[in-house]
PDB file of C-alpha atoms in Angstrom:
ATOM      1  CA  MET A   1     -89.277-158.074  31.951  1.00 47.00           C
ATOM      2  CA  SER A   2     -88.645-155.352  29.718  1.00 56.00           C
ATOM      3  CA  GLU A   3     -92.059-153.479  30.775  1.00 57.00           C
ATOM      4  CA  GLY A   4     -90.889-153.905  34.496  1.00 57.00           C
ATOM      5  CA  ASN A   5     -87.604-152.210  33.308  1.00 59.00           C
ATOM      6  CA  ASP A   6     -89.320-149.590  31.437  1.00 62.00           C
ATOM      7  CA  ALA A   7     -91.186-148.812  34.329  1.00 65.00           C
ATOM      8  CA  VAL A   8     -88.347-148.171  36.713  1.00 74.00           C
ATOM      9  CA  GLY A   9     -86.861-146.200  34.239  1.00 75.00           C
ATOM     10  CA  ALA A  10     -89.916-144.034  33.877  1.00 78.00           C
ATOM     11  CA  ASP A  11     -90.333-143.539  37.481  1.00 82.00           C
ATOM     12  CA  ARG A  12     -86.755-142.876  38.318  1.00 84.00           C
ATOM     13  CA  ALA A  13     -86.755-140.190  35.304  1.00 88.00           C
ATOM     14  CA  LEU A  14     -90.042-138.725  36.560  1.00 88.00           C
ATOM     15  CA  LYS A  15     -88.524-138.349  40.374  1.00 90.00           C
ATOM     16  CA  ALA A  16     -85.482-137.034  39.146  1.00 91.00           C
ATOM     17  CA  ARG A  17     -87.539-134.301  37.089  1.00 90.00           C
ATOM     18  CA  HIS A  18     -89.285-133.667  40.646  1.00 89.00           C
ATOM     19  CA  ARG A  19     -86.034-133.630  42.450  1.00 91.00           C
ATOM     20  CA  ALA A  20     -84.924-130.948  40.028  1.00 91.00           C
ATOM     21  CA  MET A  21     -87.968-128.689  40.250  1.00 93.00           C
ATOM     22  CA  TRP A  22     -87.970-128.420  44.198  1.00 93.00           C
ATOM     23  CA  ALA A  23     -84.403-127.505  43.770  1.00 92.00           C
ATOM     24  CA  TRP A  24     -85.164-124.483  41.713  1.00 92.00           C
ATOM     25  CA  GLY A  25     -85.679-121.215  43.038  1.00 89.00           C
ATOM     26  CA  ASP A  26     -85.632-120.611  46.905  1.00 93.00           C
ATOM     27  CA  TYR A  27     -88.900-122.839  48.313  1.00 92.00           C
ATOM     28  CA  PRO A  28     -87.390-122.169  52.142  1.00 92.00           C
ATOM     29  CA  SER A  29     -88.041-118.907  51.390  1.00 92.00           C
ATOM     30  CA  VAL A  30     -91.537-119.807  50.667  1.00 92.00           C
ATOM     31  CA  ALA A  31     -91.920-121.591  53.602  1.00 91.00           C
ATOM     32  CA  SER A  32     -90.453-118.838  55.887  1.00 89.00           C
ATOM     33  CA  ARG A  33     -92.235-115.985  54.259  1.00 87.00           C
ATOM     34  CA  VAL A  34     -95.375-117.622  53.494  1.00 89.00           C
ATOM     35  CA  ILE A  35     -96.285-120.783  55.778  1.00 90.00           C
ATOM     36  CA  PRO A  36     -94.053-120.573  58.691  1.00 89.00           C
ATOM     37  CA  GLU A  37     -96.710-121.309  61.594  1.00 93.00           C
ATOM     38  CA  VAL A  38     -98.101-123.974  59.899  1.00 96.00           C
ATOM     39  CA  GLY A  39     -95.202-127.038  60.654  1.00 96.00           C
ATOM     40  CA  ALA A  40     -95.438-126.068  64.354  1.00 97.00           C
ATOM     41  CA  GLU A  41     -99.185-126.003  63.957  1.00 97.00           C
ATOM     42  CA  LEU A  42     -98.912-129.555  62.376  1.00 98.00           C
ATOM     43  CA  VAL A  43     -96.534-131.049  65.298  1.00 98.00           C
ATOM     44  CA  GLY A  44     -99.281-129.774  67.759  1.00 98.00           C
ATOM     45  CA  ALA A  45    -101.902-131.373  66.473  1.00 98.00           C
ATOM     46  CA  CYS A  46    -100.013-134.960  65.868  1.00 98.00           C
ATOM     47  CA  GLY A  47     -99.418-134.439  69.747  1.00 98.00           C
ATOM     48  CA  VAL A  48     -95.239-134.918  69.422  1.00 98.00           C
ATOM     49  CA  ARG A  49     -94.015-135.025  72.644  1.00 96.00           C
ATOM     50  CA  GLN A  50     -90.354-135.724  74.209  1.00 97.00           C
ATOM     51  CA  GLY A  51     -88.627-138.786  73.093  1.00 97.00           C
ATOM     52  CA  ASP A  52     -91.314-139.580  70.168  1.00 98.00           C
ATOM     53  CA  ARG A  53     -89.621-141.093  67.259  1.00 98.00           C
ATOM     54  CA  VAL A  54     -91.028-138.908  64.231  1.00 98.00           C
ATOM     55  CA  LEU A  55     -90.772-138.825  60.418  1.00 98.00           C
ATOM     56  CA  ASP A  56     -91.199-135.849  58.775  1.00 98.00           C
ATOM     57  CA  VAL A  57     -92.075-136.746  55.085  1.00 98.00           C
ATOM     58  CA  ALA A  58     -91.273-134.769  51.957  1.00 97.00           C
ATOM     59  CA  ALA A  59     -89.878-132.390  54.609  1.00 97.00           C
ATOM     60  CA  GLY A  60     -88.260-129.658  52.587  1.00 95.00           C
ATOM     61  CA  ALA A  61     -85.860-127.670  54.693  1.00 95.00           C
ATOM     62  CA  GLY A  62     -87.971-128.507  57.983  1.00 97.00           C
ATOM     63  CA  ASN A  63     -90.959-126.527  58.507  1.00 96.00           C
ATOM     64  CA  ALA A  64     -92.314-129.021  60.333  1.00 98.00           C
ATOM     65  CA  ALA A  65     -89.273-131.656  61.166  1.00 98.00           C
ATOM     66  CA  ILE A  66     -87.246-128.695  63.019  1.00 98.00           C
ATOM     67  CA  PRO A  67     -90.263-127.446  65.415  1.00 98.00           C
ATOM     68  CA  ALA A  68     -90.909-131.270  66.196  1.00 98.00           C
ATOM     69  CA  ALA A  69     -86.980-131.506  66.933  1.00 98.00           C
ATOM     70  CA  LEU A  70     -87.442-128.522  69.258  1.00 98.00           C
ATOM     71  CA  ALA A  71     -90.030-130.506  71.171  1.00 97.00           C
ATOM     72  CA  GLY A  72     -87.376-133.009  72.106  1.00 98.00           C
ATOM     73  CA  ALA A  73     -88.495-135.468  69.669  1.00 98.00           C
ATOM     74  CA  ASP A  74     -86.023-137.712  67.639  1.00 98.00           C
ATOM     75  CA  VAL A  75     -86.658-136.584  64.551  1.00 98.00           C
ATOM     76  CA  VAL A  76     -85.806-137.682  60.763  1.00 98.00           C
ATOM     77  CA  ALA A  77     -86.352-135.299  57.724  1.00 98.00           C
ATOM     78  CA  GLY A  78     -86.675-137.215  54.410  1.00 98.00           C
ATOM     79  CA  ASP A  79     -86.628-135.509  51.348  1.00 97.00           C
ATOM     80  CA  LEU A  80     -86.597-136.129  47.672  1.00 96.00           C
ATOM     81  CA  THR A  81     -83.973-133.180  47.117  1.00 95.00           C
ATOM     82  CA  PRO A  82     -80.506-133.146  48.706  1.00 95.00           C
ATOM     83  CA  GLU A  83     -80.410-129.505  48.070  1.00 95.00           C
ATOM     84  CA  LEU A  84     -83.589-128.668  50.523  1.00 95.00           C
ATOM     85  CA  LEU A  85     -81.779-130.775  53.077  1.00 96.00           C
ATOM     86  CA  GLU A  86     -78.965-128.925  52.818  1.00 96.00           C
ATOM     87  CA  ILE A  87     -80.959-125.962  54.025  1.00 96.00           C
ATOM     88  CA  GLY A  88     -82.450-127.602  56.342  1.00 96.00           C
ATOM     89  CA  ARG A  89     -79.374-128.503  58.317  1.00 96.00           C
ATOM     90  CA  ASN A  90     -78.312-125.229  58.384  1.00 96.00           C
ATOM     91  CA  LEU A  91     -81.386-123.388  59.847  1.00 95.00           C
ATOM     92  CA  ALA A  92     -82.097-126.394  62.273  1.00 97.00           C
ATOM     93  CA  GLY A  93     -78.179-125.621  63.236  1.00 96.00           C
ATOM     94  CA  GLY A  94     -79.183-121.933  63.585  1.00 96.00           C
ATOM     95  CA  ARG A  95     -82.305-122.865  66.102  1.00 96.00           C
ATOM     96  CA  GLY A  96     -80.442-124.974  68.026  1.00 97.00           C
ATOM     97  CA  ALA A  97     -82.346-128.177  66.578  1.00 97.00           C
ATOM     98  CA  ASP A  98     -80.525-131.610  66.327  1.00 97.00           C
ATOM     99  CA  LEU A  99     -82.393-134.041  64.078  1.00 98.00           C
ATOM    100  CA  GLU A 100     -81.084-136.570  61.578  1.00 98.00           C
ATOM    101  CA  TRP A 101     -81.691-135.381  57.463  1.00 98.00           C
ATOM    102  CA  ARG A 102     -82.056-138.290  55.145  1.00 97.00           C
ATOM    103  CA  GLU A 103     -82.613-138.214  51.389  1.00 97.00           C
ATOM    104  CA  ALA A 104     -85.897-140.295  51.099  1.00 97.00           C
ATOM    105  CA  ASP A 105     -88.565-140.702  48.014  1.00 97.00           C
ATOM    106  CA  ALA A 106     -92.061-140.628  49.554  1.00 97.00           C
ATOM    107  CA  GLU A 107     -93.419-143.574  47.537  1.00 97.00           C
ATOM    108  CA  HIS A 108     -90.575-145.566  48.797  1.00 97.00           C
ATOM    109  CA  LEU A 109     -89.459-144.842  52.252  1.00 98.00           C
ATOM    110  CA  PRO A 110     -86.334-146.422  53.238  1.00 98.00           C
ATOM    111  CA  PHE A 111     -87.148-147.314  56.463  1.00 98.00           C
ATOM    112  CA  ALA A 112     -88.663-150.324  58.691  1.00 98.00           C
ATOM    113  CA  ASP A 113     -92.366-151.148  58.970  1.00 98.00           C
ATOM    114  CA  ALA A 114     -94.092-149.132  62.343  1.00 98.00           C
ATOM    115  CA  GLU A 115     -90.375-147.311  63.075  1.00 98.00           C
ATOM    116  CA  PHE A 116     -92.335-144.420  63.832  1.00 98.00           C
ATOM    117  CA  ASP A 117     -94.593-142.725  66.874  1.00 98.00           C
ATOM    118  CA  VAL A 118     -95.245-139.966  64.372  1.00 98.00           C
ATOM    119  CA  VAL A 119     -95.260-139.633  60.754  1.00 98.00           C
ATOM    120  CA  MET A 120     -96.275-136.069  59.364  1.00 98.00           C
ATOM    121  CA  SER A 121     -95.819-133.878  56.506  1.00 98.00           C
ATOM    122  CA  SER A 122     -96.539-130.263  55.906  1.00 97.00           C
ATOM    123  CA  PHE A 123     -97.377-129.511  52.127  1.00 97.00           C
ATOM    124  CA  GLY A 124     -94.774-132.316  50.923  1.00 96.00           C
ATOM    125  CA  VAL A 125     -96.372-135.642  50.580  1.00 98.00           C
ATOM    126  CA  MET A 126     -99.286-134.286  48.391  1.00 97.00           C
ATOM    127  CA  PHE A 127     -96.556-133.633  45.524  1.00 96.00           C
ATOM    128  CA  ALA A 128     -95.636-137.319  45.289  1.00 96.00           C
ATOM    129  CA  PRO A 129     -97.168-138.422  41.876  1.00 95.00           C
ATOM    130  CA  HIS A 130     -98.561-141.347  43.068  1.00 96.00           C
ATOM    131  CA  HIS A 131    -100.655-140.597  45.981  1.00 97.00           C
ATOM    132  CA  GLN A 132    -101.961-144.442  46.980  1.00 98.00           C
ATOM    133  CA  ALA A 133     -98.436-145.268  47.112  1.00 97.00           C
ATOM    134  CA  ALA A 134     -97.497-142.065  49.034  1.00 98.00           C
ATOM    135  CA  ALA A 135    -100.273-142.936  51.605  1.00 98.00           C
ATOM    136  CA  ASP A 136     -99.368-146.431  51.734  1.00 98.00           C
ATOM    137  CA  GLU A 137     -95.904-145.726  52.844  1.00 98.00           C
ATOM    138  CA  LEU A 138     -97.233-142.978  55.337  1.00 98.00           C
ATOM    139  CA  VAL A 139     -99.046-146.030  57.543  1.00 98.00           C
ATOM    140  CA  ARG A 140     -96.284-148.442  56.784  1.00 98.00           C
ATOM    141  CA  VAL A 141     -93.741-146.689  58.487  1.00 98.00           C
ATOM    142  CA  CYS A 142     -96.013-145.817  61.496  1.00 98.00           C
ATOM    143  CA  ARG A 143     -96.502-147.687  64.463  1.00 98.00           C
ATOM    144  CA  PRO A 144     -99.574-149.425  65.695  1.00 98.00           C
ATOM    145  CA  GLY A 145    -101.480-146.886  67.556  1.00 97.00           C
ATOM    146  CA  GLY A 146     -99.252-144.064  66.470  1.00 98.00           C
ATOM    147  CA  THR A 147    -100.334-140.748  64.593  1.00 98.00           C
ATOM    148  CA  VAL A 148    -100.455-139.873  61.104  1.00 98.00           C
ATOM    149  CA  GLY A 149    -100.687-136.111  60.462  1.00 98.00           C
ATOM    150  CA  LEU A 150    -100.995-134.046  57.169  1.00 98.00           C
ATOM    151  CA  ALA A 151    -101.160-130.671  55.995  1.00 98.00           C
ATOM    152  CA  ASN A 152    -102.580-130.078  52.733  1.00 98.00           C
ATOM    153  CA  TRP A 153    -103.605-127.493  50.104  1.00 98.00           C
ATOM    154  CA  THR A 154    -107.412-127.719  49.509  1.00 98.00           C
ATOM    155  CA  PRO A 155    -108.570-127.615  45.876  1.00 98.00           C
ATOM    156  CA  GLN A 156    -110.797-124.841  46.480  1.00 97.00           C
ATOM    157  CA  GLY A 157    -108.609-122.948  48.340  1.00 97.00           C
ATOM    158  CA  PHE A 158    -105.863-120.004  46.877  1.00 97.00           C
ATOM    159  CA  VAL A 159    -102.898-122.522  46.071  1.00 97.00           C
ATOM    160  CA  GLY A 160    -105.478-125.470  44.562  1.00 98.00           C
ATOM    161  CA  ARG A 161    -106.673-122.624  42.699  1.00 98.00           C
ATOM    162  CA  MET A 162    -103.456-121.277  41.475  1.00 98.00           C
ATOM    163  CA  PHE A 163    -102.523-124.772  40.410  1.00 97.00           C
ATOM    164  CA  ALA A 164    -105.845-125.174  38.077  1.00 98.00           C
ATOM    165  CA  THR A 165    -104.897-121.668  36.707  1.00 98.00           C
ATOM    166  CA  MET A 166    -101.733-122.964  35.546  1.00 98.00           C
ATOM    167  CA  LYS A 167    -102.768-126.109  34.351  1.00 97.00           C
ATOM    168  CA  PRO A 168    -103.384-124.919  30.636  1.00 97.00           C
ATOM    169  CA  TYR A 169    -100.037-123.516  30.522  1.00 98.00           C
ATOM    170  CA  ALA A 170     -98.070-126.710  32.062  1.00 95.00           C
ATOM    171  CA  PRO A 171     -96.910-129.775  30.129  1.00 91.00           C
ATOM    172  CA  PRO A 172     -99.255-132.940  30.324  1.00 90.00           C
ATOM    173  CA  PRO A 173     -98.755-134.470  33.543  1.00 87.00           C
ATOM    174  CA  PRO A 174     -96.778-137.929  33.105  1.00 84.00           C
ATOM    175  CA  PRO A 175     -99.361-141.040  33.265  1.00 84.00           C
ATOM    176  CA  GLY A 176    -100.670-141.802  36.283  1.00 84.00           C
ATOM    177  CA  ALA A 177     -99.523-138.934  37.892  1.00 89.00           C
ATOM    178  CA  GLN A 178    -102.438-136.948  40.331  1.00 94.00           C
ATOM    179  CA  PRO A 179    -102.693-133.700  41.053  1.00 95.00           C
ATOM    180  CA  PRO A 180    -101.644-132.666  44.518  1.00 97.00           C
ATOM    181  CA  PRO A 181    -104.928-130.652  45.704  1.00 97.00           C
ATOM    182  CA  LEU A 182    -106.668-133.867  45.750  1.00 97.00           C
ATOM    183  CA  TRP A 183    -105.165-134.349  49.218  1.00 98.00           C
ATOM    184  CA  GLY A 184    -106.809-131.402  50.518  1.00 98.00           C
ATOM    185  CA  GLU A 185    -110.293-133.405  50.327  1.00 98.00           C
ATOM    186  CA  GLU A 186    -111.188-134.896  53.072  1.00 97.00           C
ATOM    187  CA  GLU A 187    -113.126-137.853  51.472  1.00 97.00           C
ATOM    188  CA  TYR A 188    -110.256-138.575  49.102  1.00 98.00           C
ATOM    189  CA  VAL A 189    -107.594-138.915  51.988  1.00 98.00           C
ATOM    190  CA  TYR A 190    -110.265-141.182  53.759  1.00 97.00           C
ATOM    191  CA  GLY A 191    -109.842-143.449  50.829  1.00 97.00           C
ATOM    192  CA  LEU A 192    -106.309-143.434  50.430  1.00 98.00           C
ATOM    193  CA  LEU A 193    -105.533-144.457  54.269  1.00 98.00           C
ATOM    194  CA  GLY A 194    -108.933-146.708  54.519  1.00 96.00           C
ATOM    195  CA  ASP A 195    -109.470-148.652  57.698  1.00 96.00           C
ATOM    196  CA  ARG A 196    -105.618-148.712  58.422  1.00 97.00           C
ATOM    197  CA  VAL A 197    -106.391-145.778  60.247  1.00 98.00           C
ATOM    198  CA  THR A 198    -108.989-144.616  62.678  1.00 97.00           C
ATOM    199  CA  ASP A 199    -109.951-141.425  65.258  1.00 96.00           C
ATOM    200  CA  VAL A 200    -109.427-139.437  62.076  1.00 97.00           C
ATOM    201  CA  ASP A 201    -109.810-135.528  62.726  1.00 97.00           C
ATOM    202  CA  ALA A 202    -109.957-133.966  59.525  1.00 97.00           C
ATOM    203  CA  ARG A 203    -110.068-129.847  60.145  1.00 97.00           C
ATOM    204  CA  ARG A 204    -109.992-127.031  57.086  1.00 98.00           C
ATOM    205  CA  ARG A 205    -108.121-123.996  58.494  1.00 97.00           C
ATOM    206  CA  THR A 206    -106.714-121.055  56.801  1.00 97.00           C
ATOM    207  CA  VAL A 207    -103.045-119.216  57.031  1.00 96.00           C
ATOM    208  CA  ARG A 208    -102.822-115.534  56.904  1.00 95.00           C
ATOM    209  CA  ILE A 209    -100.839-113.993  54.122  1.00 94.00           C
ATOM    210  CA  ASP A 210    -100.182-110.526  54.135  1.00 93.00           C
ATOM    211  CA  ALA A 211     -96.655-110.682  52.593  1.00 92.00           C
ATOM    212  CA  PHE A 212     -98.215-109.821  49.262  1.00 93.00           C
ATOM    213  CA  PRO A 213     -99.880-106.267  49.816  1.00 86.00           C
ATOM    214  CA  GLN A 214     -99.850-105.833  45.538  1.00 84.00           C
ATOM    215  CA  PRO A 215    -101.155-108.974  43.549  1.00 76.00           C
ATOM    216  CA  GLY A 216     -98.370-108.656  41.499  1.00 91.00           C
ATOM    217  CA  ALA A 217     -95.889-109.149  44.229  1.00 95.00           C
ATOM    218  CA  PHE A 218     -97.032-112.804  45.052  1.00 96.00           C
ATOM    219  CA  ARG A 219     -97.103-113.777  41.058  1.00 96.00           C
ATOM    220  CA  THR A 220     -93.214-111.719  41.039  1.00 96.00           C
ATOM    221  CA  PHE A 221     -92.215-113.575  44.562  1.00 96.00           C
ATOM    222  CA  PHE A 222     -93.746-117.254  43.348  1.00 97.00           C
ATOM    223  CA  LYS A 223     -92.139-117.030  39.689  1.00 96.00           C
ATOM    224  CA  ALA A 224     -88.773-116.672  41.209  1.00 96.00           C
ATOM    225  CA  CYS A 225     -89.109-119.078  44.188  1.00 96.00           C
ATOM    226  CA  TYR A 226     -91.730-121.947  44.035  1.00 96.00           C
ATOM    227  CA  GLY A 227     -90.484-124.789  42.184  1.00 95.00           C
ATOM    228  CA  PRO A 228     -93.871-125.926  40.232  1.00 96.00           C
ATOM    229  CA  THR A 229     -94.482-122.172  39.202  1.00 97.00           C
ATOM    230  CA  ILE A 230     -90.895-122.059  38.157  1.00 97.00           C
ATOM    231  CA  ALA A 231     -91.232-125.485  36.071  1.00 96.00           C
ATOM    232  CA  VAL A 232     -94.791-123.756  33.972  1.00 97.00           C
ATOM    233  CA  TYR A 233     -92.785-120.878  32.981  1.00 98.00           C
ATOM    234  CA  ARG A 234     -89.625-122.385  31.816  1.00 96.00           C
ATOM    235  CA  ALA A 235     -92.267-124.578  30.083  1.00 96.00           C
ATOM    236  CA  ILE A 236     -94.169-121.671  28.147  1.00 97.00           C
ATOM    237  CA  GLY A 237     -90.925-119.192  28.247  1.00 95.00           C
ATOM    238  CA  ASP A 238     -90.568-119.221  24.734  1.00 96.00           C
ATOM    239  CA  ASP A 239     -94.073-117.944  24.066  1.00 98.00           C
ATOM    240  CA  ALA A 240     -94.323-114.076  25.270  1.00 98.00           C
ATOM    241  CA  ASP A 241     -97.966-114.050  24.588  1.00 98.00           C
ATOM    242  CA  ARG A 242     -98.782-117.353  27.047  1.00 98.00           C
ATOM    243  CA  VAL A 243     -96.175-116.128  29.439  1.00 98.00           C
ATOM    244  CA  ALA A 244     -97.935-112.276  29.553  1.00 98.00           C
ATOM    245  CA  ALA A 245    -101.220-114.293  29.866  1.00 98.00           C
ATOM    246  CA  LEU A 246    -100.407-116.472  32.507  1.00 98.00           C
ATOM    247  CA  ASP A 247     -98.885-113.367  34.263  1.00 98.00           C
ATOM    248  CA  GLY A 248    -102.241-112.044  34.119  1.00 97.00           C
ATOM    249  CA  ALA A 249    -104.081-115.024  35.092  1.00 98.00           C
ATOM    250  CA  LEU A 250    -102.146-115.200  38.158  1.00 97.00           C
ATOM    251  CA  ASP A 251    -102.460-111.487  39.182  1.00 97.00           C
ATOM    252  CA  ALA A 252    -105.861-111.488  38.741  1.00 97.00           C
ATOM    253  CA  LEU A 253    -106.409-114.479  41.152  1.00 97.00           C
ATOM    254  CA  ALA A 254    -104.209-112.664  43.729  1.00 96.00           C
ATOM    255  CA  GLU A 255    -106.414-109.701  43.184  1.00 96.00           C
ATOM    256  CA  GLU A 256    -109.435-111.445  43.307  1.00 96.00           C
ATOM    257  CA  ASN A 257    -108.235-113.004  47.094  1.00 96.00           C
ATOM    258  CA  THR A 258    -106.497-109.944  48.521  1.00 95.00           C
ATOM    259  CA  ARG A 259    -108.644-107.759  50.889  1.00 93.00           C
ATOM    260  CA  ASP A 260    -106.370-104.989  52.258  1.00 92.00           C
ATOM    261  CA  GLY A 261    -103.643-106.416  51.600  1.00 92.00           C
ATOM    262  CA  VAL A 262    -104.218-109.815  53.000  1.00 95.00           C
ATOM    263  CA  MET A 263    -105.127-112.952  51.484  1.00 96.00           C
ATOM    264  CA  GLU A 264    -106.374-116.126  53.386  1.00 96.00           C
ATOM    265  CA  TRP A 265    -105.048-119.537  52.245  1.00 97.00           C
ATOM    266  CA  GLU A 266    -107.247-122.544  53.230  1.00 98.00           C
ATOM    267  CA  TYR A 267    -105.532-125.950  53.861  1.00 98.00           C
ATOM    268  CA  LEU A 268    -106.761-129.377  55.358  1.00 98.00           C
ATOM    269  CA  LEU A 269    -104.952-130.362  58.832  1.00 98.00           C
ATOM    270  CA  LEU A 270    -106.144-134.051  59.274  1.00 98.00           C
ATOM    271  CA  THR A 271    -104.785-136.466  62.188  1.00 98.00           C
ATOM    272  CA  ALA A 272    -105.786-140.228  62.483  1.00 98.00           C
ATOM    273  CA  HIS A 273    -104.303-143.348  64.258  1.00 98.00           C
ATOM    274  CA  ARG A 274    -102.906-146.326  62.774  1.00 98.00           C
ATOM    275  CA  THR A 275    -104.848-149.534  63.912  1.00 96.00           C
ATOM    276  CA  GLY A 276    -103.633-151.916  65.723  1.00 82.00           C
ATOM    277  CA  SER A 277    -102.530-152.296  69.271  1.00 63.00           C
ATOM    278  CA  ALA A 278     -99.287-150.473  70.312  1.00 51.00           C
ATOM    279  CA  ALA A 279     -96.644-152.729  71.443  1.00 44.00           C
TER     280      ALA A 279
END
């Protein structure tokens, strides 16, 4: 019994750290400045239609949820971090989008089986620490015949390489936690979803980034706005040499990937249908 209690306590502590990490900085600015079009692209790939019941998992401030609502869907935006949901409510109001905002852990979604026509996530569910648990929930809440749609950074793309660059400077991950960019590998996601889905369409895409014409501008922006980057710098904040080394490594990565002031960041866009007959 005590082992079970210890596991529950450890999970709560881990989720509390994740919640705090995504509340640091200004992730909505990352979504709006760096990847504004990807949410709408995911909505289109999922074939969201007027009247569809849609869940955006790890929705942040609604980069995909708001376009789905504007398409006429009945949308729930769920996220672990209340601060992001509040920002999303304000953004949605400014765009005339009507949707529900709900605090929700991607690994323990507070929704019924087969409740949604479309279950999607734009650079969100990939950061849940236990990948199989999160994948199981994506499938569980999607109705038979419904659509699961994901946009995830690839390990080989710029963001995956950024995480690899930061890894030597980051604290060891908690036991059982898995690297987010694995969700950008087609075969890995096939394994997570298994035979519970069919008609899988996986395509590698790139998003054009012209917000950082100088390599140092990328590093400065992400140090200030992106929770995972902020967390790594906080962990080494007392070691000026390590901070300087990470600064240099991130600047070198950006410089290597910048051509005429533009970067191309690769991601995996995947859609699939849940097996079974629609009711």
